[in-house]
mmCIF file of C-alpha atoms in Angstrom:
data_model
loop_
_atom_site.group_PDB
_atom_site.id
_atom_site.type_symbol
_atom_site.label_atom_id
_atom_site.label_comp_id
_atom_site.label_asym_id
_atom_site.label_seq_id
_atom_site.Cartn_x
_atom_site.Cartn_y
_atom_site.Cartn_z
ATOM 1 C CA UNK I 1 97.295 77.983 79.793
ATOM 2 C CA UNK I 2 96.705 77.940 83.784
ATOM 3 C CA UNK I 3 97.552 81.143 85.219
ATOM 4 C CA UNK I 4 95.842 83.915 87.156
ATOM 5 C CA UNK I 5 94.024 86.713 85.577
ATOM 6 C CA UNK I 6 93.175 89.829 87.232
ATOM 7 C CA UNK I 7 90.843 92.739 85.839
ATOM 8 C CA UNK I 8 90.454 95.680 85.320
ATOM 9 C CA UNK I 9 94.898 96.312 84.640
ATOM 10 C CA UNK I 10 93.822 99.940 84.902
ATOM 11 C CA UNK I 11 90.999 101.142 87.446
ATOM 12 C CA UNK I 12 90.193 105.082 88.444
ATOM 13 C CA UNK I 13 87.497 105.562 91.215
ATOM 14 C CA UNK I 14 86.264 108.459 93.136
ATOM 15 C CA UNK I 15 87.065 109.130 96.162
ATOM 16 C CA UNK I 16 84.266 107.728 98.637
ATOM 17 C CA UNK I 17 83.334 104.990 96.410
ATOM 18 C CA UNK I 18 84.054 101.422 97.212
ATOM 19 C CA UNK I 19 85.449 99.164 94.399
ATOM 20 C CA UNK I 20 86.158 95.221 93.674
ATOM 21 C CA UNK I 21 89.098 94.109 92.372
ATOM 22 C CA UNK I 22 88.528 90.316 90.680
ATOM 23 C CA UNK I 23 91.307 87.544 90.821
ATOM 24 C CA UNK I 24 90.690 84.314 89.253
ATOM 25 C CA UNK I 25 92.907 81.023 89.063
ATOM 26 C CA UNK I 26 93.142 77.996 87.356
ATOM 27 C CA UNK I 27 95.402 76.170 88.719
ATOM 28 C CA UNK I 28 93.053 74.388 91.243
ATOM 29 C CA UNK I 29 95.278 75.881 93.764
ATOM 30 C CA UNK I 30 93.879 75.398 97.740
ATOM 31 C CA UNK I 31 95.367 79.517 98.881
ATOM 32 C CA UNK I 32 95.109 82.860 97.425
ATOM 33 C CA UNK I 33 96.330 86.101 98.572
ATOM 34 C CA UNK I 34 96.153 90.115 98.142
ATOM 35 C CA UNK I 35 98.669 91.990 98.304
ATOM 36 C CA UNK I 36 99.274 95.930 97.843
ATOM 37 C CA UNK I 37 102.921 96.953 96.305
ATOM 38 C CA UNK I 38 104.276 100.207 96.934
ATOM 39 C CA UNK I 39 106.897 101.884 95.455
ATOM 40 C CA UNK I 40 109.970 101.182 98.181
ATOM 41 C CA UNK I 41 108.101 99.184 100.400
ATOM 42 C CA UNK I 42 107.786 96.196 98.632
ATOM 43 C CA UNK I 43 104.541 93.899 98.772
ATOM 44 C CA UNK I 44 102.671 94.176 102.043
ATOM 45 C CA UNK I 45 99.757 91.335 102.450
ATOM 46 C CA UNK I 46 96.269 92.550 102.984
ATOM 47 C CA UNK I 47 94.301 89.260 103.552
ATOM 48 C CA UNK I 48 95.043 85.572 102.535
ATOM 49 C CA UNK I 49 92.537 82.403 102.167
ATOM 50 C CA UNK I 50 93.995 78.754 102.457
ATOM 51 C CA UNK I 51 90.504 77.097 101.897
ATOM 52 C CA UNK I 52 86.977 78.250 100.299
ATOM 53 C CA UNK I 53 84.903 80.170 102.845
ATOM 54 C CA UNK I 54 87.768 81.173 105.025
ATOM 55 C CA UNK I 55 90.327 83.899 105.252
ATOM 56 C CA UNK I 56 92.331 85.610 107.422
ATOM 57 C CA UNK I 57 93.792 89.129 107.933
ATOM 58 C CA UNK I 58 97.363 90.201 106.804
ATOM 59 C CA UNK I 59 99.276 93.023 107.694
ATOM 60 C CA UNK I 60 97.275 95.835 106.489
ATOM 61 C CA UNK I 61 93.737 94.363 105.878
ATOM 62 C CA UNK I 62 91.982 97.662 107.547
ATOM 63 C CA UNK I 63 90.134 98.890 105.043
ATOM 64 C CA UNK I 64 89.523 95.672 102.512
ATOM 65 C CA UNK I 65 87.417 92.860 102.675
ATOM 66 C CA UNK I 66 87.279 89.836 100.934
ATOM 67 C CA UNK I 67 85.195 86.483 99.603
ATOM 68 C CA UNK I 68 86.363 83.327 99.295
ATOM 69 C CA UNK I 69 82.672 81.746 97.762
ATOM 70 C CA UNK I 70 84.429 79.336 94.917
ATOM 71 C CA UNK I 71 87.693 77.689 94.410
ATOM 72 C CA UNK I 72 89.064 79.779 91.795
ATOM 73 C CA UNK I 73 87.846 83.395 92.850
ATOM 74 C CA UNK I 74 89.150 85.527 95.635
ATOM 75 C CA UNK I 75 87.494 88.740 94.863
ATOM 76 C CA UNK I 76 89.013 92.499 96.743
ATOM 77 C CA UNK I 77 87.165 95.151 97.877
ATOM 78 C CA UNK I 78 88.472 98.073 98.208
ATOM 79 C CA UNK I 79 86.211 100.513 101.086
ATOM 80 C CA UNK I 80 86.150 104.141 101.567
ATOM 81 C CA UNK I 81 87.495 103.335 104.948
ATOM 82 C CA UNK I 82 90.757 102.582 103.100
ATOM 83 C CA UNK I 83 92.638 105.903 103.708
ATOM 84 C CA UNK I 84 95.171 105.366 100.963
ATOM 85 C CA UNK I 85 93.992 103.309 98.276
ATOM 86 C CA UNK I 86 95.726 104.323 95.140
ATOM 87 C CA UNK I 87 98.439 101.406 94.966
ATOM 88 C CA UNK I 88 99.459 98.667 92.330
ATOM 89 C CA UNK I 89 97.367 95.474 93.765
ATOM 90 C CA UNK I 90 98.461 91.840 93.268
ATOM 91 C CA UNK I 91 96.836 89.030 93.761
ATOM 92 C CA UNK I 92 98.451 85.263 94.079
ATOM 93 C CA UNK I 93 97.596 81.433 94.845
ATOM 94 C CA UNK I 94 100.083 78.792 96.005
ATOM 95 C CA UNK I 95 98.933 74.813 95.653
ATOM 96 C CA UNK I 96 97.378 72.701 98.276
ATOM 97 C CA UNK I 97 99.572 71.580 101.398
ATOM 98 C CA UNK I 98 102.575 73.373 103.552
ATOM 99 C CA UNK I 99 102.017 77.093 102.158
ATOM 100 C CA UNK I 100 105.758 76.986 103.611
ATOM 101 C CA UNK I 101 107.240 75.351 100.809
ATOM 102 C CA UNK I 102 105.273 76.970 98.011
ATOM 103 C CA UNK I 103 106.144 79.177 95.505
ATOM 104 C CA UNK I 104 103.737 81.854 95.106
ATOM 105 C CA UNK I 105 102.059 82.617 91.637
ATOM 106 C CA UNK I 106 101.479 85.904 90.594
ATOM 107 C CA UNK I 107 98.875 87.540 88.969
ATOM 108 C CA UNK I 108 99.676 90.549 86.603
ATOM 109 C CA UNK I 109 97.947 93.435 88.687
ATOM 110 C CA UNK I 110 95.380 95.562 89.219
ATOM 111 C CA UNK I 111 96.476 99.819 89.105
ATOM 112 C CA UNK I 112 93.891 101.683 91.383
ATOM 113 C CA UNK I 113 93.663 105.106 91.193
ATOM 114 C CA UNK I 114 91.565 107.164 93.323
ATOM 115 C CA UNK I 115 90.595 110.322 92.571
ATOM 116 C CA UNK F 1 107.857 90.225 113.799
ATOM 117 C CA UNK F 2 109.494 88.893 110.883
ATOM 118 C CA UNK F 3 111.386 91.275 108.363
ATOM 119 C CA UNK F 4 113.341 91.519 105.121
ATOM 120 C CA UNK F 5 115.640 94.401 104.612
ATOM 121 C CA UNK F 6 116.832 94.550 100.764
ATOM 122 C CA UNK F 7 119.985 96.868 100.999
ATOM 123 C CA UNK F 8 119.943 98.979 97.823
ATOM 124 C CA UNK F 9 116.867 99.724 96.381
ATOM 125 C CA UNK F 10 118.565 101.121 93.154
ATOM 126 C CA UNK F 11 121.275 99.537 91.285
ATOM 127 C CA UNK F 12 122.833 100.688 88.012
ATOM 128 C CA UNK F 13 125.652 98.510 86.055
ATOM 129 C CA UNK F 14 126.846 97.983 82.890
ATOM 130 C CA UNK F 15 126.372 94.721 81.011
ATOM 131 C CA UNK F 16 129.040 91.888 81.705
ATOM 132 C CA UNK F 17 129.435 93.714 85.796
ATOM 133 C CA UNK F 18 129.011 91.358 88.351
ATOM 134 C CA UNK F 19 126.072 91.600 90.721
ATOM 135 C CA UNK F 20 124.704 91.135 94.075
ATOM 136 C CA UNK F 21 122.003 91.513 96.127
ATOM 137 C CA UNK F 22 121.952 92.289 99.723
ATOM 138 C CA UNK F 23 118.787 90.288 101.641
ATOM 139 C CA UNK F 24 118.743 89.949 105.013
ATOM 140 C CA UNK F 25 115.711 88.608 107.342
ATOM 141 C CA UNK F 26 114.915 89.031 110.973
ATOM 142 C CA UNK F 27 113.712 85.222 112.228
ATOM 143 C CA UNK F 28 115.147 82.855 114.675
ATOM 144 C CA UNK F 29 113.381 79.980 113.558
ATOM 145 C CA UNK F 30 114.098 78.263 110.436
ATOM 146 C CA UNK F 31 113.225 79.897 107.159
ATOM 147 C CA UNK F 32 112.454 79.112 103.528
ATOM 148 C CA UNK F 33 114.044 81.410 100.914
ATOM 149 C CA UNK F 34 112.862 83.096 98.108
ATOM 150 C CA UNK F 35 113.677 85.775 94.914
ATOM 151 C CA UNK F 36 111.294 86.980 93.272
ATOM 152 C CA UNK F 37 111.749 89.145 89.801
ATOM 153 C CA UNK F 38 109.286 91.832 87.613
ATOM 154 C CA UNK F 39 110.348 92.276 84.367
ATOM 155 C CA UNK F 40 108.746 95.108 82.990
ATOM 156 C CA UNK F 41 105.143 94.811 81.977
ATOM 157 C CA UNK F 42 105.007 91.178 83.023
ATOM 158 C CA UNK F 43 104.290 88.920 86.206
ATOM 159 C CA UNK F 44 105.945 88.265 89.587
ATOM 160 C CA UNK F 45 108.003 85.287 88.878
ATOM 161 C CA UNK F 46 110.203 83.015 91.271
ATOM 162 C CA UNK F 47 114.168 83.332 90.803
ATOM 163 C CA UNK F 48 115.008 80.681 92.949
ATOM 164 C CA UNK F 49 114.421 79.338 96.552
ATOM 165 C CA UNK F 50 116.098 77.740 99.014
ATOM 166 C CA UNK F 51 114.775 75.167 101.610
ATOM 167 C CA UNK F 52 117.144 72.792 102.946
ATOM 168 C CA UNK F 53 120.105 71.521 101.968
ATOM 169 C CA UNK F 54 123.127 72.624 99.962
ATOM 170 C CA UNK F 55 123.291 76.852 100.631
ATOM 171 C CA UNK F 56 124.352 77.718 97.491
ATOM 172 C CA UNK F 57 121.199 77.765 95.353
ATOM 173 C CA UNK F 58 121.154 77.963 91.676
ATOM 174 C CA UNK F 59 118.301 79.454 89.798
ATOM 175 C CA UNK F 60 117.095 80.484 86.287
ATOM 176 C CA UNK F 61 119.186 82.902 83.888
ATOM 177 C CA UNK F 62 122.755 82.087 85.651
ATOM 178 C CA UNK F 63 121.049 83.561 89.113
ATOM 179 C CA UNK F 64 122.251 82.462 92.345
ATOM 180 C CA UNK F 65 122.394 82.625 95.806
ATOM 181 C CA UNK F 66 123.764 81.707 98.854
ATOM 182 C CA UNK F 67 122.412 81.006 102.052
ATOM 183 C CA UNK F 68 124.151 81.749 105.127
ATOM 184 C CA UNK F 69 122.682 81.037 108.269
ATOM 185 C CA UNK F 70 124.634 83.101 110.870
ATOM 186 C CA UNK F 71 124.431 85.909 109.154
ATOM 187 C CA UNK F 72 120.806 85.714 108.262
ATOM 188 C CA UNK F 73 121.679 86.785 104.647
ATOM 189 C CA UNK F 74 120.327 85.178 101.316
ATOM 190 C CA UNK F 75 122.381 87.641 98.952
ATOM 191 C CA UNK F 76 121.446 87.131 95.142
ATOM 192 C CA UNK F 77 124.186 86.791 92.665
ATOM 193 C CA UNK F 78 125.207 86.776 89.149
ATOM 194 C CA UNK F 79 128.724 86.735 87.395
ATOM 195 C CA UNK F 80 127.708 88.643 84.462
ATOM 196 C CA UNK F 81 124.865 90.948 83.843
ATOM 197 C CA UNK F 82 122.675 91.743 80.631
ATOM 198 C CA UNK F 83 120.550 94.236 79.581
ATOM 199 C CA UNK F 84 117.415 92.146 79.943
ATOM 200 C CA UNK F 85 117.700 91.543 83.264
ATOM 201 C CA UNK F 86 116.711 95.366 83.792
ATOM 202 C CA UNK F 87 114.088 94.604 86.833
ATOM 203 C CA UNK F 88 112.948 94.544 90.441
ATOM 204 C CA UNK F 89 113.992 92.256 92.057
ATOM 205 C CA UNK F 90 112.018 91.153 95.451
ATOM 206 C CA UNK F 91 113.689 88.634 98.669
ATOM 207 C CA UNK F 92 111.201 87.143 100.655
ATOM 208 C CA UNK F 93 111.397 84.550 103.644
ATOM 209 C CA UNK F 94 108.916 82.121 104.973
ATOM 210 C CA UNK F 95 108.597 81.136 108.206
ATOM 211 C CA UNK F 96 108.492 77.002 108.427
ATOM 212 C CA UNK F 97 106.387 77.579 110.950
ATOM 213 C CA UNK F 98 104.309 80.185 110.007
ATOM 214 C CA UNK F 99 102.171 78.514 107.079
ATOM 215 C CA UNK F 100 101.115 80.770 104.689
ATOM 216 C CA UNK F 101 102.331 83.956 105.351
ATOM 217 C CA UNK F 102 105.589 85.113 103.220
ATOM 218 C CA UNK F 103 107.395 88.408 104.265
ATOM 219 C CA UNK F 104 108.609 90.622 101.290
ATOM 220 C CA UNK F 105 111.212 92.699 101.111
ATOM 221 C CA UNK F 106 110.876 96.384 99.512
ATOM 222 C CA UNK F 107 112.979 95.469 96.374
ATOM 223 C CA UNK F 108 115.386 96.216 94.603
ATOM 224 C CA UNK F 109 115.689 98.268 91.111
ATOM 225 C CA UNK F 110 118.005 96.640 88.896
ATOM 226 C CA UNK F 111 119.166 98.757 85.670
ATOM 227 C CA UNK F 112 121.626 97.353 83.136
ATOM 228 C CA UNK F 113 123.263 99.469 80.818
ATOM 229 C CA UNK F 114 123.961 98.273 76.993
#
């Protein structure tokens, strides 16, 4: 089944520490995103790549980073710069063309929980 | 900037009550549409979406909703609740312009009664 697949579900990190949060697709899908959901503040983009070996910033990309080295794999870090990392993180792909008119695809999450 | 405002954030009803969703978006341009729903435990799925054309869009599970452009409201809908569509339920709005980037609003928490 094509889908997206994001590991760990559950991930608990010291404070301090950087982490990487993996996303990988299969539907040969051109864009991928990150986004952090909060509870009552709905999902708030933190970077977004239409094409392999670029990206660009979102709304609240200060303390992530990001790789966009293959197709399928838009990988998250996580820094200690991030002053509030303990959120539920989602990651998502749309196909090739107008992002516009896309749906988005979700994967089923990452928990982070910093200590 | 573009926004989303989601009126309620919490909504409780008993099964066979009538629902609907407040959603409305701060964009002059022209927009494309979205719901979004979480079930528990599983993914971010689309509802239903609107792009052009007849305002009134239908969707999966007897959702709905209607576009109307001078009030800058895309209110979700549905006659007749059940249990298991207990979720959140997320609005989000594309600029037609603006590529890539979709705005989310901060959703809403749907509880039906048995």
């Amino acid at each position: 089944d094509g889908g997206i697949t994001q590991s760990p579900k559950y991930l608990f990190r010291k404070e301090g520490q950087n982490v990487t949060l993996s996303c990988e697709q299969n539907l040969n899908h051109d864009a991928m995103y990150w986004y952090r959901q909060d509870p009552g503040q709905g999902l708030r983009l933190i970077y977004y790549s239409q094409i392999v070996n670029d990206f660009q910033k979102g709304d609240i990309a200060e303390g992530y980073s990001v790789s966009r080295e293959k197709k399928e794999s838009f990988p998250l870090t996580v820094t200690s710069a991030q002053k509030n990392p303990t959120a539920f993180y989602l990651c998502a792909s749309t196909p090739s063309g107008t992002g516009a008119y896309n749906e988005q695809f979700f994967g089923p999450g990452t928990r982070l929980t910093v200590l | 900037a573009q926004s989303v405002s989601q009126h309620n954030h919490h909504v409780i009803l008993s099964e066979a009550a009538s629902l609907e969703l407040g959603c409305n978006y701060s964009y002059g341009g022209t927009v494309n549409l979205f719901w979004y729903v979480q079930y528990p435990g599983q993914h971010l799925q689309l509802l239903l979406k609107y792009f052009s054309g007849d305002p009134l869009v239908k969707g999966i599970k007897g959702f709905e909703a209607e576009f109307i452009k001078s009030k800058f409201s895309f209110n979700l809908r549905k006659p007749s609740v059940q249990w298991s569509d207990t979720a959140e339920y997320f609005c989000a709005v594309n600029a037609r312009t603006g590529g890539f980037k979709t705005i989310f609003g901060a959703g809403t928490r749907l509880f039906v009664k048995a």
